[in-house]
CSV table of N, CA, C and O in Angstrom, one decimal:
chain,number,residue,atom,x,y,z
E,14,GLY,N,-37.1,196.7,147.8
E,14,GLY,CA,-38.5,196.5,148.4
E,14,GLY,C,-38.9,198.0,149.1
E,14,GLY,O,-40.1,198.3,149.5
E,15,PHE,N,-38.2,199.0,149.1
E,15,PHE,CA,-38.5,200.4,149.8
E,15,PHE,C,-39.0,201.4,148.4
E,15,PHE,O,-38.6,201.4,147.6
E,16,ARG,N,-39.8,202.1,149.0
E,16,ARG,CA,-40.4,203.0,148.0
E,16,ARG,C,-40.2,204.4,148.6
E,16,ARG,O,-40.1,204.4,150.0
E,17,THR,N,-39.6,205.2,147.9
E,17,THR,CA,-38.6,206.4,148.3
E,17,THR,C,-39.7,207.8,147.8
E,17,THR,O,-40.3,207.8,146.5
E,18,CYS,N,-39.5,208.9,148.4
E,18,CYS,CA,-40.3,210.0,148.1
E,18,CYS,C,-39.3,211.4,148.6
E,18,CYS,O,-38.7,211.3,149.5
E,19,ILE,N,-39.6,212.3,147.9
E,19,ILE,CA,-38.9,213.6,148.1
E,19,ILE,C,-40.1,214.7,148.3
E,19,ILE,O,-41.1,214.7,147.6
E,20,LEU,N,-40.0,215.3,149.7
E,20,LEU,CA,-41.2,216.5,149.8
E,20,LEU,C,-40.3,217.6,149.4
E,20,LEU,O,-39.5,217.9,150.4
E,21,THR,N,-40.9,218.5,148.9
E,21,THR,CA,-39.9,219.7,148.5
E,21,THR,C,-41.1,221.1,148.9
E,21,THR,O,-42.2,221.0,148.7
E,22,ASN,N,-40.4,221.9,149.7
E,22,ASN,CA,-41.2,223.4,149.8
E,22,ASN,C,-40.3,224.2,148.8
E,22,ASN,O,-39.3,224.7,149.1
E,23,HIS,N,-41.0,224.2,147.6
E,23,HIS,CA,-40.5,224.9,146.7
E,23,HIS,C,-41.6,225.9,145.7
E,23,HIS,O,-42.5,225.4,145.7
E,24,TRP,N,-41.0,226.7,145.2
E,24,TRP,CA,-42.1,227.7,144.7
E,24,TRP,C,-41.8,227.6,143.0
E,24,TRP,O,-40.8,226.9,142.4
E,25,LEU,N,-43.0,227.9,142.2
E,25,LEU,CA,-42.6,228.1,140.7
E,25,LEU,C,-41.6,229.1,140.3
E,25,LEU,O,-41.6,230.3,141.0
E,26,ASP,N,-40.7,228.4,139.8
E,26,ASP,CA,-39.4,229.3,139.5
E,26,ASP,C,-39.6,230.2,138.2
E,26,ASP,O,-39.6,229.1,137.2
E,27,ASP,N,-39.7,231.4,138.1
E,27,ASP,CA,-39.9,232.2,137.0
E,27,ASP,C,-38.5,233.1,136.6
E,27,ASP,O,-38.6,233.8,136.0
E,28,THR,N,-37.2,232.5,137.2
E,28,THR,CA,-36.0,233.3,137.1
E,28,THR,C,-35.6,232.5,135.9
E,28,THR,O,-35.7,231.6,135.3
E,29,SER,N,-34.2,233.1,135.6
E,29,SER,CA,-33.4,232.7,134.6
E,29,SER,C,-32.7,231.4,134.9
E,29,SER,O,-32.3,230.6,133.9
E,30,GLY,N,-32.8,231.1,136.0
E,30,GLY,CA,-32.2,229.8,136.5
E,30,GLY,C,-33.2,228.6,136.4
E,30,GLY,O,-32.8,227.4,136.9
E,31,ARG,N,-34.4,228.7,135.9
E,31,ARG,CA,-35.2,227.7,136.2
E,31,ARG,C,-35.1,226.4,135.4
E,31,ARG,O,-35.4,225.2,135.6
E,32,SER,N,-34.4,226.5,134.3
E,32,SER,CA,-34.2,225.2,133.3
E,32,SER,C,-33.0,224.4,134.3
E,32,SER,O,-33.1,223.2,134.2
E,33,TRP,N,-32.2,224.9,135.1
E,33,TRP,CA,-31.3,224.2,136.3
E,33,TRP,C,-32.3,223.3,137.2
E,33,TRP,O,-32.0,222.0,137.2
E,34,THR,N,-33.1,224.1,137.6
E,34,THR,CA,-34.1,223.4,138.5
E,34,THR,C,-34.8,222.4,138.0
E,34,THR,O,-34.9,221.3,138.6
E,35,ALA,N,-35.5,222.4,136.9
E,35,ALA,CA,-36.3,221.6,136.0
E,35,ALA,C,-35.6,220.5,135.7
E,35,ALA,O,-35.8,219.4,135.8
E,36,SER,N,-34.2,220.7,135.3
E,36,SER,CA,-33.2,219.4,134.9
E,36,SER,C,-33.0,218.5,136.1
E,36,SER,O,-33.1,217.4,135.9
E,37,LEU,N,-32.9,219.3,137.2
E,37,LEU,CA,-32.4,218.7,138.5
E,37,LEU,C,-33.4,217.7,138.9
E,37,LEU,O,-33.6,216.5,139.2
E,38,LEU,N,-34.7,218.1,138.9
E,38,LEU,CA,-36.1,217.3,139.2
E,38,LEU,C,-36.4,216.4,138.5
E,38,LEU,O,-36.6,215.3,138.6
E,39,GLU,N,-35.9,216.7,137.1
E,39,GLU,CA,-36.3,215.4,136.0
E,39,GLU,C,-35.3,214.3,136.5
E,39,GLU,O,-35.9,213.2,136.3
E,40,LYS,N,-34.1,214.6,136.7
E,40,LYS,CA,-33.1,213.6,136.9
E,40,LYS,C,-33.7,213.0,138.3
E,40,LYS,O,-33.4,211.7,138.3
E,41,LEU,N,-34.0,213.7,139.2
E,41,LEU,CA,-34.3,212.9,140.4
E,41,LEU,C,-35.7,212.1,140.3
E,41,LEU,O,-36.0,211.1,140.9
E,42,ARG,N,-36.8,212.6,139.3
E,42,ARG,CA,-37.7,211.8,139.0
E,42,ARG,C,-37.3,210.2,138.6
E,42,ARG,O,-38.3,209.2,139.2
E,43,SER,N,-36.5,210.1,138.1
E,43,SER,CA,-36.2,208.7,137.6
E,43,SER,C,-35.6,207.8,138.9
E,43,SER,O,-35.3,206.4,138.8
E,44,ARG,N,-35.1,208.5,139.9
E,44,ARG,CA,-34.4,207.6,141.1
E,44,ARG,C,-35.4,207.8,142.4
E,44,ARG,O,-35.0,207.0,143.4
E,45,PHE,N,-36.6,208.4,142.2
E,45,PHE,CA,-37.6,208.3,143.4
E,45,PHE,C,-38.8,207.9,142.8
E,45,PHE,O,-39.3,208.4,142.0
E,46,HIS,N,-39.7,207.1,143.4
E,46,HIS,CA,-41.1,206.7,143.3
E,46,HIS,C,-41.9,208.0,143.4
E,46,HIS,O,-43.0,208.0,142.5
E,47,LEU,N,-41.6,209.1,144.2
E,47,LEU,CA,-42.9,210.0,144.0
E,47,LEU,C,-41.9,211.3,144.7
E,47,LEU,O,-41.2,211.2,145.5
E,48,ILE,N,-42.3,212.4,143.6
E,48,ILE,CA,-42.0,213.8,144.2
E,48,ILE,C,-43.1,214.7,144.2
E,48,ILE,O,-43.9,214.6,143.3
E,49,LEU,N,-43.2,215.1,145.6
E,49,LEU,CA,-44.2,216.2,145.9
E,49,LEU,C,-43.8,217.5,146.2
E,49,LEU,O,-42.8,217.8,146.9
E,50,GLU,N,-43.9,218.5,145.1
E,50,GLU,CA,-43.7,219.8,145.4
E,50,GLU,C,-44.7,220.6,145.8
E,50,GLU,O,-45.8,220.5,145.4
E,51,SER,N,-44.5,221.5,146.9
E,51,SER,CA,-45.5,222.1,147.6
E,51,SER,C,-46.1,223.0,146.5
E,51,SER,O,-47.3,223.3,146.7
E,52,SER,N,-45.4,223.6,145.6
E,52,SER,CA,-46.0,224.6,144.7
E,52,SER,C,-46.8,224.0,143.8
E,52,SER,O,-47.8,224.9,143.1
E,53,ARG,N,-46.9,222.9,143.7
E,53,ARG,CA,-47.8,222.0,142.8
E,53,ARG,C,-49.1,221.5,143.4
E,53,ARG,O,-50.2,221.6,142.9
E,54,ILE,N,-48.9,221.1,144.7
E,54,ILE,CA,-50.0,220.5,145.5
E,54,ILE,C,-50.8,221.5,146.4
E,54,ILE,O,-51.7,221.3,147.1
E,55,GLY,N,-50.2,222.5,146.7
E,55,GLY,CA,-50.7,223.5,147.5
E,55,GLY,C,-50.7,223.4,149.0
E,55,GLY,O,-51.3,223.9,149.9
E,56,ILE,N,-49.8,222.4,149.3
E,56,ILE,CA,-49.5,222.1,151.0
E,56,ILE,C,-48.0,222.3,150.9
E,56,ILE,O,-47.2,221.6,150.3
E,57,ALA,N,-47.6,223.0,152.1
E,57,ALA,CA,-45.8,223.0,152.2
E,57,ALA,C,-45.6,222.4,153.7
E,57,ALA,O,-46.6,222.4,154.5
E,58,LYS,N,-44.3,221.8,153.8
E,58,LYS,CA,-44.0,221.3,155.1
E,58,LYS,C,-43.9,222.7,156.1
E,58,LYS,O,-43.6,223.7,155.7
E,59,PRO,N,-44.2,222.6,157.3
E,59,PRO,CA,-44.5,221.4,158.3
E,59,PRO,C,-46.2,221.0,158.3
E,59,PRO,O,-46.6,220.3,159.1
E,60,ASP,N,-47.0,221.5,157.4
E,60,ASP,CA,-48.4,221.1,157.5
E,60,ASP,C,-48.4,219.6,157.3
E,60,ASP,O,-47.7,219.0,156.6
E,61,PRO,N,-49.0,219.0,158.3
E,61,PRO,CA,-49.1,217.6,158.3
E,61,PRO,C,-49.8,217.1,156.9
E,61,PRO,O,-49.8,215.9,156.6
E,62,GLY,N,-50.6,217.8,156.4
E,62,GLY,CA,-51.3,217.4,155.0
E,62,GLY,C,-50.4,216.8,154.0
E,62,GLY,O,-50.6,216.0,153.2
E,63,ILE,N,-49.1,217.3,153.9
E,63,ILE,CA,-48.4,217.1,153.0
E,63,ILE,C,-47.7,215.6,153.2
E,63,ILE,O,-47.6,214.9,152.1
E,64,TYR,N,-47.7,215.1,154.5
E,64,TYR,CA,-47.0,214.0,155.1
E,64,TYR,C,-48.3,213.0,154.6
E,64,TYR,O,-48.0,211.7,154.3
E,65,SER,N,-49.4,213.2,154.7
E,65,SER,CA,-50.7,212.5,154.9
E,65,SER,C,-50.6,212.0,153.2
E,65,SER,O,-51.1,211.1,152.9
E,66,ARG,N,-50.6,213.1,152.6
E,66,ARG,CA,-50.5,213.0,151.0
E,66,ARG,C,-49.7,212.0,150.4
E,66,ARG,O,-49.8,211.2,149.8
E,67,ALA,N,-48.2,212.3,151.1
E,67,ALA,CA,-47.4,211.3,150.7
E,67,ALA,C,-47.6,209.8,151.2
E,67,ALA,O,-47.6,208.8,150.2
E,68,LEU,N,-48.1,209.6,152.2
E,68,LEU,CA,-48.3,208.3,152.7
E,68,LEU,C,-49.5,207.5,151.8
E,68,LEU,O,-49.5,206.6,151.4
E,69,GLN,N,-50.4,208.6,151.3
E,69,GLN,CA,-51.4,207.8,150.5
E,69,GLN,C,-51.1,207.7,149.3
E,69,GLN,O,-51.4,206.8,148.7
E,70,GLU,N,-50.3,208.4,148.7
E,70,GLU,CA,-49.9,208.1,147.3
E,70,GLU,C,-48.8,207.0,147.3
E,70,GLU,O,-48.7,206.3,146.3
E,71,LEU,N,-47.9,206.9,148.3
E,71,LEU,CA,-47.2,205.8,148.4
E,71,LEU,C,-47.8,204.4,149.0
E,71,LEU,O,-47.4,203.3,149.0
E,72,GLN,N,-49.1,204.5,149.2
E,72,GLN,CA,-50.0,203.5,149.9
E,72,GLN,C,-49.1,202.8,151.0
E,72,GLN,O,-49.0,201.7,151.2
E,73,ALA,N,-48.9,203.6,152.0
E,73,ALA,CA,-48.2,203.3,153.1
E,73,ALA,C,-48.7,203.8,154.3
E,73,ALA,O,-49.6,204.7,154.4
E,74,GLN,N,-48.4,203.2,155.5
E,74,GLN,CA,-48.8,203.4,156.8
E,74,GLN,C,-48.1,204.4,157.7
E,74,GLN,O,-46.7,203.8,157.4
E,75,PRO,N,-48.2,205.1,158.6
E,75,PRO,CA,-47.1,205.8,159.4
E,75,PRO,C,-46.3,205.0,159.9
E,75,PRO,O,-45.2,205.4,160.0
E,76,GLN,N,-46.6,203.8,160.5
E,76,GLN,CA,-45.6,203.1,161.2
E,76,GLN,C,-44.7,202.2,160.3
E,76,GLN,O,-43.8,201.6,160.7
E,77,GLU,N,-45.2,202.3,159.0
E,77,GLU,CA,-44.0,201.7,158.0
E,77,GLU,C,-42.9,202.5,157.5
E,77,GLU,O,-42.0,202.3,156.8
E,78,VAL,N,-43.1,204.0,157.9
E,78,VAL,CA,-42.0,204.9,157.6
E,78,VAL,C,-40.9,205.1,158.6
E,78,VAL,O,-41.3,205.0,159.5
């Protein structure tokens, strides 16, 4: 009954290790309902907007989390 989310402060990786990072995120996607990456949505923690976005996408209220 719980919905889960990962919020990341992470940047677009153009290093030689990027395939490892991509592989890890792909594995995590199957285990969480939502993954919000700051580099993709343009909002980073601790900006309250990233938390509002997570609540909106999970269709949750602050008092429920």
